[in-house]
CSV table of C-alpha atoms in Angstrom, one decimal:
chain,number,residue,atom,x,y,z
A,24,UNK,CA,-5.7,-25.7,-30.2
A,25,UNK,CA,-4.9,-22.2,-30.3
A,26,UNK,CA,-7.5,-21.0,-28.1
A,27,UNK,CA,-6.8,-22.8,-25.1
A,28,UNK,CA,-3.0,-21.3,-24.7
A,29,UNK,CA,-3.8,-17.6,-23.7
A,30,UNK,CA,-6.2,-18.8,-21.6
A,31,UNK,CA,-4.0,-20.6,-20.1
A,32,UNK,CA,-0.6,-18.6,-19.5
A,33,UNK,CA,-3.1,-15.1,-18.9
A,34,UNK,CA,-3.3,-16.3,-15.0
A,35,UNK,CA,0.5,-16.0,-14.5
A,36,UNK,CA,1.3,-13.4,-17.0
A,37,UNK,CA,-1.6,-11.0,-15.4
A,38,UNK,CA,-0.1,-11.9,-11.7
A,39,UNK,CA,3.4,-11.7,-13.2
A,40,UNK,CA,2.3,-7.8,-14.3
A,41,UNK,CA,0.4,-7.4,-11.3
A,42,UNK,CA,3.7,-7.7,-9.3
A,43,UNK,CA,6.2,-6.0,-11.2
A,44,UNK,CA,3.4,-2.4,-12.1
A,45,UNK,CA,3.0,-2.8,-8.2
A,46,UNK,CA,6.8,-3.3,-7.7
A,47,UNK,CA,6.9,0.1,-9.2
A,48,UNK,CA,4.3,2.1,-8.5
A,49,UNK,CA,5.5,1.4,-4.4
A,50,UNK,CA,8.7,2.1,-6.0
A,51,UNK,CA,8.1,5.2,-6.7
A,52,UNK,CA,5.8,6.2,-3.7
A,53,UNK,CA,8.2,4.5,-0.7
A,54,UNK,CA,11.4,6.1,-2.3
A,55,UNK,CA,9.2,9.9,-1.4
A,56,UNK,CA,8.4,8.1,1.8
A,57,UNK,CA,12.3,7.3,2.8
A,58,UNK,CA,13.3,11.1,0.9
A,59,UNK,CA,10.5,12.4,3.5
A,60,UNK,CA,12.2,11.2,6.4
A,61,UNK,CA,16.0,11.8,5.5
A,62,UNK,CA,15.8,15.0,3.8
A,63,UNK,CA,12.7,16.9,2.6
A,64,UNK,CA,11.9,18.8,6.2
A,65,UNK,CA,15.9,20.2,5.1
A,66,UNK,CA,15.7,20.8,1.7
A,67,UNK,CA,12.2,21.9,0.9
A,68,UNK,CA,11.1,22.9,4.6
A,69,UNK,CA,13.6,24.8,6.3
A,70,UNK,CA,14.0,25.7,10.4
A,71,UNK,CA,15.4,26.2,13.0
A,72,UNK,CA,13.4,23.5,15.4
A,73,UNK,CA,13.9,19.7,14.1
A,74,UNK,CA,10.8,18.8,14.9
A,75,UNK,CA,8.1,21.1,12.8
A,76,UNK,CA,11.1,20.7,9.4
A,77,UNK,CA,10.4,16.5,10.0
A,78,UNK,CA,6.6,17.3,10.9
A,79,UNK,CA,6.1,19.6,7.6
A,80,UNK,CA,7.5,17.2,5.7
A,81,UNK,CA,5.3,14.4,6.9
A,82,UNK,CA,2.8,16.6,5.6
A,83,UNK,CA,3.9,16.7,2.4
A,84,UNK,CA,3.7,12.8,2.9
A,85,UNK,CA,0.2,12.6,4.2
A,86,UNK,CA,-0.5,15.2,1.3
A,87,UNK,CA,-0.4,11.8,-1.5
A,88,UNK,CA,-2.6,9.0,0.7
A,89,UNK,CA,-5.1,12.4,1.3
A,90,UNK,CA,-5.2,12.1,-2.8
A,91,UNK,CA,-5.4,8.9,-2.8
A,92,UNK,CA,-9.4,8.5,-2.5
A,93,UNK,CA,-9.5,11.2,-5.9
A,94,UNK,CA,-7.6,8.5,-7.1
A,95,UNK,CA,-9.7,5.6,-6.9
A,96,UNK,CA,-12.9,7.3,-7.7
A,97,UNK,CA,-11.0,8.7,-10.8
A,98,UNK,CA,-9.9,4.9,-11.7
A,99,UNK,CA,-12.2,3.1,-10.1
A,100,UNK,CA,-15.1,4.5,-12.3
A,101,UNK,CA,-12.7,4.4,-15.6
A,102,UNK,CA,-11.8,0.4,-14.5
A,103,UNK,CA,-15.5,-0.3,-14.5
A,104,UNK,CA,-16.8,1.5,-17.1
A,105,UNK,CA,-14.0,1.2,-19.9
A,106,UNK,CA,-11.8,-2.0,-18.2
A,107,UNK,CA,-9.0,-2.4,-15.8
A,108,UNK,CA,-6.0,-2.4,-18.4
A,109,UNK,CA,-7.0,1.5,-19.5
A,110,UNK,CA,-6.6,2.7,-16.0
A,111,UNK,CA,-3.3,0.8,-15.2
A,112,UNK,CA,-1.5,1.8,-18.1
A,113,UNK,CA,-2.6,5.5,-17.3
A,114,UNK,CA,-1.5,4.9,-13.4
A,115,UNK,CA,1.1,3.9,-14.1
A,116,UNK,CA,2.4,6.4,-16.7
A,117,UNK,CA,1.1,9.4,-13.7
A,118,UNK,CA,3.6,7.6,-10.9
A,119,UNK,CA,6.9,8.1,-13.1
A,120,UNK,CA,6.4,11.2,-14.9
A,121,UNK,CA,5.5,12.6,-11.1
A,122,UNK,CA,8.2,10.9,-10.6
A,123,UNK,CA,11.0,11.5,-12.4
A,124,UNK,CA,9.6,15.4,-11.6
A,125,UNK,CA,10.5,15.0,-8.1
A,126,UNK,CA,13.7,14.6,-9.2
A,127,UNK,CA,14.6,17.3,-11.4
A,128,UNK,CA,13.0,19.7,-8.4
A,129,UNK,CA,15.2,22.4,-7.1
A,130,UNK,CA,15.3,23.4,-3.4
A,131,UNK,CA,14.2,26.1,-1.2
A,132,UNK,CA,17.6,27.7,-1.4
A,133,UNK,CA,17.1,27.9,-4.9
A,134,UNK,CA,13.0,29.1,-5.4
A,135,UNK,CA,12.3,29.7,-2.3
A,136,UNK,CA,8.0,28.8,-1.5
A,137,UNK,CA,7.6,27.6,-5.3
A,138,UNK,CA,10.2,24.6,-4.3
A,139,UNK,CA,7.7,23.0,-1.5
A,140,UNK,CA,4.1,23.9,-3.5
A,141,UNK,CA,5.7,22.3,-6.7
A,142,UNK,CA,6.5,19.3,-4.2
A,143,UNK,CA,3.0,19.3,-2.5
A,144,UNK,CA,1.3,19.0,-6.3
A,145,UNK,CA,3.5,16.7,-7.0
A,146,UNK,CA,3.3,14.4,-4.3
A,147,UNK,CA,-0.8,14.6,-4.7
A,148,UNK,CA,-0.5,13.2,-8.7
A,149,UNK,CA,1.5,10.5,-7.3
A,150,UNK,CA,-1.5,10.0,-4.8
A,151,UNK,CA,-4.4,10.0,-7.1
A,152,UNK,CA,-1.9,7.7,-9.7
A,153,UNK,CA,-1.9,4.9,-6.3
A,154,UNK,CA,-5.0,5.5,-5.9
A,155,UNK,CA,-5.8,4.3,-9.1
A,156,UNK,CA,-3.0,2.0,-9.1
A,157,UNK,CA,-4.3,-1.2,-5.8
A,158,UNK,CA,-7.8,-1.9,-6.9
A,159,UNK,CA,-7.2,-2.3,-11.1
A,160,UNK,CA,-4.1,-4.5,-10.0
A,161,UNK,CA,-5.6,-6.6,-7.4
A,162,UNK,CA,-7.8,-6.9,-10.1
A,163,UNK,CA,-6.6,-8.1,-12.6
A,164,UNK,CA,-4.5,-11.1,-11.3
A,165,UNK,CA,-8.1,-11.5,-9.2
A,166,UNK,CA,-10.2,-11.9,-11.7
A,167,UNK,CA,-7.6,-13.0,-14.2
A,168,UNK,CA,-7.4,-16.7,-11.1
A,169,UNK,CA,-8.1,-20.2,-12.0
A,170,UNK,CA,-11.6,-20.8,-9.8
A,171,UNK,CA,-10.9,-21.0,-6.3
A,172,UNK,CA,-7.8,-19.3,-6.5
A,173,UNK,CA,-8.5,-15.5,-5.9
A,174,UNK,CA,-6.7,-15.0,-3.0
A,175,UNK,CA,-3.6,-16.1,-3.9
A,176,UNK,CA,-3.2,-14.8,-7.2
A,177,UNK,CA,-4.5,-11.3,-5.9
A,178,UNK,CA,-1.6,-11.2,-3.1
A,179,UNK,CA,0.6,-10.9,-5.6
A,180,UNK,CA,-0.6,-7.5,-6.2
A,181,UNK,CA,0.6,-6.7,-2.7
A,182,UNK,CA,3.4,-8.8,-3.5
A,183,UNK,CA,4.6,-5.1,-5.1
A,184,UNK,CA,4.7,-3.8,-2.2
A,185,UNK,CA,7.3,-5.2,-0.5
A,186,UNK,CA,9.5,-6.0,-3.2
A,187,UNK,CA,9.4,-2.0,-4.2
A,188,UNK,CA,10.3,-1.3,0.1
A,189,UNK,CA,13.7,-3.3,-0.9
A,190,UNK,CA,14.2,-1.4,-4.2
A,191,UNK,CA,13.6,1.3,-3.2
A,192,UNK,CA,16.0,1.2,0.3
A,193,UNK,CA,19.0,-0.1,-2.0
A,194,UNK,CA,18.6,2.8,-3.6
A,195,UNK,CA,19.0,4.9,-0.7
A,196,UNK,CA,21.7,2.9,0.5
A,197,UNK,CA,23.6,3.5,-2.5
A,198,UNK,CA,23.5,7.5,-2.0
A,199,UNK,CA,23.7,7.8,1.3
A,200,UNK,CA,27.4,6.4,1.4
A,201,UNK,CA,28.0,9.4,-0.2
A,202,UNK,CA,28.7,12.2,2.4
A,203,UNK,CA,26.0,14.9,3.7
A,204,UNK,CA,27.0,17.5,1.0
A,205,UNK,CA,26.6,15.5,-2.3
A,206,UNK,CA,23.9,13.6,-0.2
A,207,UNK,CA,21.4,16.3,-0.5
A,208,UNK,CA,22.6,18.4,-3.4
A,209,UNK,CA,22.2,15.6,-5.9
A,210,UNK,CA,22.7,11.7,-4.6
A,211,UNK,CA,19.1,11.6,-3.2
A,212,UNK,CA,17.5,12.9,-6.6
A,213,UNK,CA,18.8,9.4,-8.3
A,214,UNK,CA,16.6,7.3,-6.9
A,215,UNK,CA,13.6,9.9,-8.6
A,216,UNK,CA,15.5,9.4,-12.1
A,217,UNK,CA,16.3,5.8,-12.2
A,218,UNK,CA,12.0,5.9,-12.4
A,219,UNK,CA,12.6,6.9,-16.1
A,220,UNK,CA,13.9,3.1,-17.1
A,221,UNK,CA,11.6,1.2,-14.5
A,222,UNK,CA,8.3,3.1,-16.2
A,223,UNK,CA,9.2,1.4,-19.7
A,224,UNK,CA,9.7,-2.0,-18.1
A,225,UNK,CA,6.1,-1.4,-16.6
A,226,UNK,CA,4.3,-0.3,-19.5
A,227,UNK,CA,5.9,-3.1,-22.2
A,228,UNK,CA,5.0,-5.5,-19.3
A,229,UNK,CA,1.2,-4.9,-18.9
A,230,UNK,CA,0.5,-4.8,-23.1
A,231,UNK,CA,0.9,-8.2,-23.8
A,232,UNK,CA,-1.9,-8.7,-20.4
A,233,UNK,CA,-5.4,-9.1,-21.6
A,234,UNK,CA,-8.3,-7.5,-20.3
A,235,UNK,CA,-10.4,-9.2,-17.1
A,236,UNK,CA,-12.7,-11.9,-18.3
A,237,UNK,CA,-14.8,-10.8,-15.7
A,238,UNK,CA,-15.4,-7.4,-17.1
A,239,UNK,CA,-15.2,-8.8,-20.8
A,240,UNK,CA,-18.1,-10.6,-19.6
A,241,UNK,CA,-19.8,-8.4,-18.1
A,242,UNK,CA,-19.2,-5.8,-21.4
A,243,UNK,CA,-20.7,-8.2,-24.0
A,244,UNK,CA,-23.8,-8.8,-21.6
A,245,UNK,CA,-23.9,-4.6,-21.5
A,246,UNK,CA,-24.3,-4.8,-17.6
A,247,UNK,CA,-21.6,-2.4,-17.1
A,248,UNK,CA,-23.1,0.8,-15.2
A,249,UNK,CA,-23.0,4.3,-16.1
A,250,UNK,CA,-22.1,5.4,-12.3
A,251,UNK,CA,-20.5,3.1,-10.9
A,252,UNK,CA,-19.1,4.2,-7.9
A,253,UNK,CA,-23.1,6.1,-7.1
A,254,UNK,CA,-24.4,2.3,-6.9
A,255,UNK,CA,-21.5,1.5,-4.4
A,256,UNK,CA,-23.3,4.3,-2.2
A,257,UNK,CA,-26.8,3.4,-2.9
A,258,UNK,CA,-26.1,-0.3,-2.3
A,259,UNK,CA,-22.5,-1.2,-0.6
A,260,UNK,CA,-21.6,1.6,1.9
A,261,UNK,CA,-22.1,0.1,5.4
A,262,UNK,CA,-19.4,-3.4,3.3
A,263,UNK,CA,-17.4,-0.2,1.5
A,264,UNK,CA,-17.3,1.3,5.6
A,265,UNK,CA,-16.2,-2.0,7.3
A,266,UNK,CA,-13.6,-2.4,4.4
A,267,UNK,CA,-12.0,0.9,5.0
A,268,UNK,CA,-11.8,-1.1,8.5
A,269,UNK,CA,-10.4,-4.3,8.0
A,270,UNK,CA,-7.6,-2.9,5.8
A,271,UNK,CA,-6.0,-0.7,9.1
A,272,UNK,CA,-3.2,-2.6,10.3
A,273,UNK,CA,-2.2,-3.6,6.7
A,274,UNK,CA,-1.7,0.0,5.2
A,275,UNK,CA,-0.7,2.0,8.4
A,276,UNK,CA,1.2,-1.2,10.6
A,277,UNK,CA,3.7,-0.8,6.7
A,278,UNK,CA,4.0,2.8,7.0
A,279,UNK,CA,4.9,3.1,11.0
A,280,UNK,CA,7.3,0.1,10.8
A,281,UNK,CA,9.1,1.8,7.9
A,282,UNK,CA,8.4,6.1,7.5
A,283,UNK,CA,7.9,6.3,10.7
A,284,UNK,CA,10.5,3.7,12.5
A,285,UNK,CA,12.7,5.8,10.6
A,286,UNK,CA,12.4,9.0,12.0
A,287,UNK,CA,12.1,7.6,15.5
A,288,UNK,CA,15.4,5.8,15.1
A,289,UNK,CA,17.1,8.6,13.8
A,290,UNK,CA,15.9,11.4,16.1
A,291,UNK,CA,14.8,9.0,19.6
A,292,UNK,CA,17.1,6.5,19.5
A,293,UNK,CA,20.3,7.4,18.1
A,294,UNK,CA,20.9,5.2,15.0
A,295,UNK,CA,22.9,6.0,12.5
A,296,UNK,CA,20.6,6.4,9.0
A,297,UNK,CA,23.3,3.2,7.2
A,298,UNK,CA,22.1,1.3,9.9
A,299,UNK,CA,18.1,1.9,9.6
A,300,UNK,CA,18.4,1.6,6.9
A,301,UNK,CA,20.2,-2.1,6.4
A,302,UNK,CA,17.5,-3.1,9.3
A,303,UNK,CA,14.6,-2.2,7.1
A,304,UNK,CA,16.4,-3.7,3.6
A,305,UNK,CA,16.2,-7.6,6.0
A,306,UNK,CA,13.1,-7.0,7.1
A,307,UNK,CA,11.8,-6.8,3.4
A,308,UNK,CA,13.2,-9.6,2.3
A,309,UNK,CA,11.6,-11.7,5.5
A,310,UNK,CA,8.5,-9.7,4.5
A,311,UNK,CA,8.4,-10.5,0.4
A,312,UNK,CA,9.5,-14.2,1.1
A,313,UNK,CA,6.3,-14.2,4.0
A,314,UNK,CA,3.9,-12.7,1.8
A,315,UNK,CA,2.9,-15.5,-0.6
A,316,UNK,CA,3.1,-18.5,2.2
A,317,UNK,CA,0.9,-16.5,3.9
A,318,UNK,CA,-2.1,-16.7,0.9
A,319,UNK,CA,-1.4,-20.3,0.4
A,320,UNK,CA,-1.7,-20.9,3.8
A,321,UNK,CA,-4.7,-18.6,3.9
A,322,UNK,CA,-6.4,-20.7,0.9
A,323,UNK,CA,-6.4,-23.5,3.2
A,324,UNK,CA,-7.0,-22.6,6.5
A,325,UNK,CA,-9.4,-20.0,4.8
A,326,UNK,CA,-9.0,-16.3,4.6
A,327,UNK,CA,-11.4,-15.0,7.3
A,328,UNK,CA,-9.7,-17.1,9.6
A,329,UNK,CA,-6.2,-16.5,9.0
A,330,UNK,CA,-7.4,-12.8,8.8
A,331,UNK,CA,-8.6,-13.0,12.8
A,332,UNK,CA,-5.6,-15.4,13.7
A,333,UNK,CA,-2.9,-12.3,11.7
A,334,UNK,CA,-4.6,-9.1,13.1
A,335,UNK,CA,-4.6,-10.8,16.7
A,336,UNK,CA,-0.6,-11.5,16.1
A,337,UNK,CA,-0.2,-7.6,15.7
A,338,UNK,CA,-1.9,-6.8,18.2
A,339,UNK,CA,0.7,-7.8,20.7
A,340,UNK,CA,4.0,-7.3,18.1
A,341,UNK,CA,5.1,-4.2,19.1
A,342,UNK,CA,6.3,-4.4,22.6
A,343,UNK,CA,8.4,-7.0,20.9
A,344,UNK,CA,9.4,-5.0,18.4
A,345,UNK,CA,10.4,-1.7,20.5
A,346,UNK,CA,11.8,-3.8,23.4
A,347,UNK,CA,14.1,-4.9,20.5
A,348,UNK,CA,14.7,-2.0,18.7
A,349,UNK,CA,15.7,0.4,22.1
A,350,UNK,CA,19.0,-1.9,21.8
A,351,UNK,CA,20.4,0.1,18.7
A,352,UNK,CA,21.9,-2.8,18.0
A,353,UNK,CA,21.3,-4.6,14.7
A,354,UNK,CA,20.1,-8.5,15.1
A,355,UNK,CA,17.7,-7.4,17.6
A,356,UNK,CA,16.2,-4.7,15.7
A,357,UNK,CA,15.4,-6.7,12.5
A,358,UNK,CA,14.4,-9.3,14.7
A,359,UNK,CA,12.4,-6.7,17.0
A,360,UNK,CA,11.0,-4.9,13.8
A,361,UNK,CA,10.6,-8.4,11.8
A,362,UNK,CA,8.2,-9.9,14.5
A,363,UNK,CA,5.6,-6.7,13.9
A,364,UNK,CA,6.1,-7.2,10.1
A,365,UNK,CA,5.9,-10.7,9.4
A,366,UNK,CA,2.4,-10.2,11.6
A,367,UNK,CA,1.1,-7.3,8.9
A,368,UNK,CA,2.6,-9.0,6.0
A,369,UNK,CA,0.4,-12.1,6.3
A,370,UNK,CA,-2.5,-9.5,6.3
A,371,UNK,CA,-1.9,-7.8,4.2
A,372,UNK,CA,-1.3,-11.1,1.5
A,373,UNK,CA,-4.7,-11.8,1.9
A,374,UNK,CA,-6.7,-8.7,2.5
A,375,UNK,CA,-6.7,-8.0,-0.9
A,376,UNK,CA,-8.4,-11.0,-2.0
A,377,UNK,CA,-10.9,-11.3,0.7
A,378,UNK,CA,-12.1,-7.5,0.4
A,379,UNK,CA,-12.4,-7.3,-3.7
A,380,UNK,CA,-14.7,-10.8,-3.0
A,381,UNK,CA,-17.1,-8.7,-1.0
A,382,UNK,CA,-18.4,-6.9,-4.0
A,383,UNK,CA,-19.8,-7.4,-7.2
A,384,UNK,CA,-18.3,-7.4,-11.0
A,385,UNK,CA,-19.7,-4.2,-12.3
A,386,UNK,CA,-18.9,-2.2,-9.3
A,387,UNK,CA,-16.3,-4.7,-7.6
A,388,UNK,CA,-12.7,-1.8,-8.7
A,389,UNK,CA,-15.3,1.2,-8.0
A,390,UNK,CA,-15.5,-0.5,-4.0
A,391,UNK,CA,-12.5,-1.6,-3.2
A,392,UNK,CA,-10.5,1.4,-4.5
A,393,UNK,CA,-12.2,4.0,-2.3
A,394,UNK,CA,-12.5,1.2,0.9
A,395,UNK,CA,-8.9,0.7,0.1
A,396,UNK,CA,-7.7,3.9,-0.4
A,397,UNK,CA,-9.5,6.0,2.5
A,398,UNK,CA,-8.4,3.7,4.6
A,399,UNK,CA,-4.3,4.8,3.3
A,400,UNK,CA,-5.7,8.6,3.7
A,401,UNK,CA,-6.6,8.4,7.1
A,402,UNK,CA,-4.0,5.2,8.4
A,403,UNK,CA,-1.3,5.6,6.0
A,404,UNK,CA,-1.2,9.3,6.0
A,405,UNK,CA,-1.7,9.8,9.8
A,406,UNK,CA,0.3,7.3,11.6
A,407,UNK,CA,3.8,9.0,10.1
A,408,UNK,CA,2.2,12.1,11.8
A,409,UNK,CA,0.7,10.5,14.7
A,410,UNK,CA,3.9,8.2,15.6
A,411,UNK,CA,5.7,11.6,15.5
A,412,UNK,CA,3.6,13.7,17.7
A,413,UNK,CA,3.6,11.1,20.8
A,414,UNK,CA,7.5,10.0,20.4
A,415,UNK,CA,7.8,13.8,20.1
A,416,UNK,CA,5.4,14.4,23.9
A,417,UNK,CA,6.6,11.1,25.5
A,418,UNK,CA,10.7,11.3,24.8
A,419,UNK,CA,11.9,8.3,26.1
A,420,UNK,CA,9.1,5.6,26.5
A,421,UNK,CA,7.7,3.6,23.9
A,422,UNK,CA,4.7,2.1,24.9
A,423,UNK,CA,2.6,5.0,24.4
A,424,UNK,CA,3.6,4.0,20.3
A,425,UNK,CA,3.2,0.2,21.7
A,426,UNK,CA,-0.8,1.2,22.1
A,427,UNK,CA,-1.2,3.3,19.7
A,428,UNK,CA,0.1,-0.2,17.3
A,429,UNK,CA,-2.1,-1.8,19.0
A,430,UNK,CA,-5.4,0.1,18.5
A,431,UNK,CA,-4.6,0.2,13.9
A,432,UNK,CA,-4.1,-3.6,14.3
A,433,UNK,CA,-7.6,-3.8,16.6
A,434,UNK,CA,-9.5,-2.0,14.5
A,435,UNK,CA,-8.7,-4.2,11.7
A,436,UNK,CA,-9.4,-6.7,13.7
A,437,UNK,CA,-13.5,-5.7,14.6
A,438,UNK,CA,-13.7,-5.0,11.2
A,439,UNK,CA,-12.9,-8.5,9.9
A,440,UNK,CA,-15.0,-10.2,12.3
A,441,UNK,CA,-18.2,-7.3,11.2
A,442,UNK,CA,-17.3,-8.4,8.0
A,443,UNK,CA,-16.8,-12.7,8.0
A,444,UNK,CA,-20.9,-12.7,10.1
A,445,UNK,CA,-22.1,-10.4,7.3
A,446,UNK,CA,-21.2,-13.1,5.2
A,447,UNK,CA,-21.9,-15.5,6.8
A,448,UNK,CA,-25.9,-13.6,6.5
A,449,UNK,CA,-25.8,-12.8,3.4
A,450,UNK,CA,-24.9,-16.9,2.8
A,451,UNK,CA,-27.6,-17.9,5.3
A,452,UNK,CA,-30.4,-15.6,3.5
A,453,UNK,CA,-29.6,-16.5,0.3
A,454,UNK,CA,-29.8,-20.4,1.1
A,455,UNK,CA,-33.2,-19.6,2.9
A,456,UNK,CA,-34.7,-17.7,-0.3
A,457,UNK,CA,-33.6,-20.6,-2.6
A,458,UNK,CA,-35.0,-23.1,-0.1
A,459,UNK,CA,-38.6,-20.8,-0.4
A,460,UNK,CA,-38.0,-21.1,-4.2
A,461,UNK,CA,-38.1,-24.7,-4.6
A,462,UNK,CA,-41.0,-25.3,-3.1
């Protein structure tokens, strides 16, 4: 009677651990994003031109994204070779330590060029850590899931993103009430230092989760690969490219509606920092509530069909968003940003389970990590930079930004259509081969 109990509890425990772990990782990642929009330009890249400082600050933000594919390769290899759990424990430690170190970092005024150099190095460590985190968290939840529930259980790893965003916005909202001198001197550091507490909590929770049963079965059968990444490039590079494109709006949309929107509204619309953070906090709560509902609905409609509808809606969403944001009033701004975020978050919630089902178990960690993190480097890292450039060159005009967002969603839609076609083609080929074998 003792044996069934762990197996019935582990799916829920694995989903909870994926949620808590990714929440902590994304909290760390988002507080950096918020600080990049609010303070890093002034403290670490001082310039007489605010545009130059902001672009330099967002460039360090992008560095973390460019480091993410490296993290995906390293921890994808380790996750497919020695296990998902060990890889995830390491990524959590790396992220927590790097984040606390950012909170202790002296400014440019204190140590000169050493300050931005160290900031970039710590951002690289953050990027490597989160690059290995996502794939492992999705798989630990999805591979523990009951039969037919992969999409819903994998969505708990995705739920960590809005939860981390809510925590990061709460943390920064509490310190932006300080006067500017105190905020720039020490207030902005507090959200980073709090990460030390979250790190301990995350480690304790993850220690209670067993290794993925699908990986354990693969290991018992001695079917693990020595170089899983090489096998991905050999047999699945086309699928990887499609999955990179498919993830676009789920990743880029987050940093467009959060990181870039902070800089855009404070510098071009005249909104105060506290007001836009309040709006984003309200929208983050909406996102947190929408994502599990979207995953539940996708299980009933079918993942591919749901993703096509969500991507199409995302293509249309930036136009009402910008019209309402231009009002500068709280309620219209919340409604406008929420329209875009609901479409994006619905897509983001489901894409993890959909993509993880595309690849076989023996290369799954490497393949989905590579797909997601390369997309993160391109779409996530460059989106705030492209948005800032467009806003600077088309001052007073929001339509170029809306068209840019539509193009991002369009890329995802086209790739989902192609992946769905490939999946049906593969299923047809398997059925034909089975029919021939029967004959």
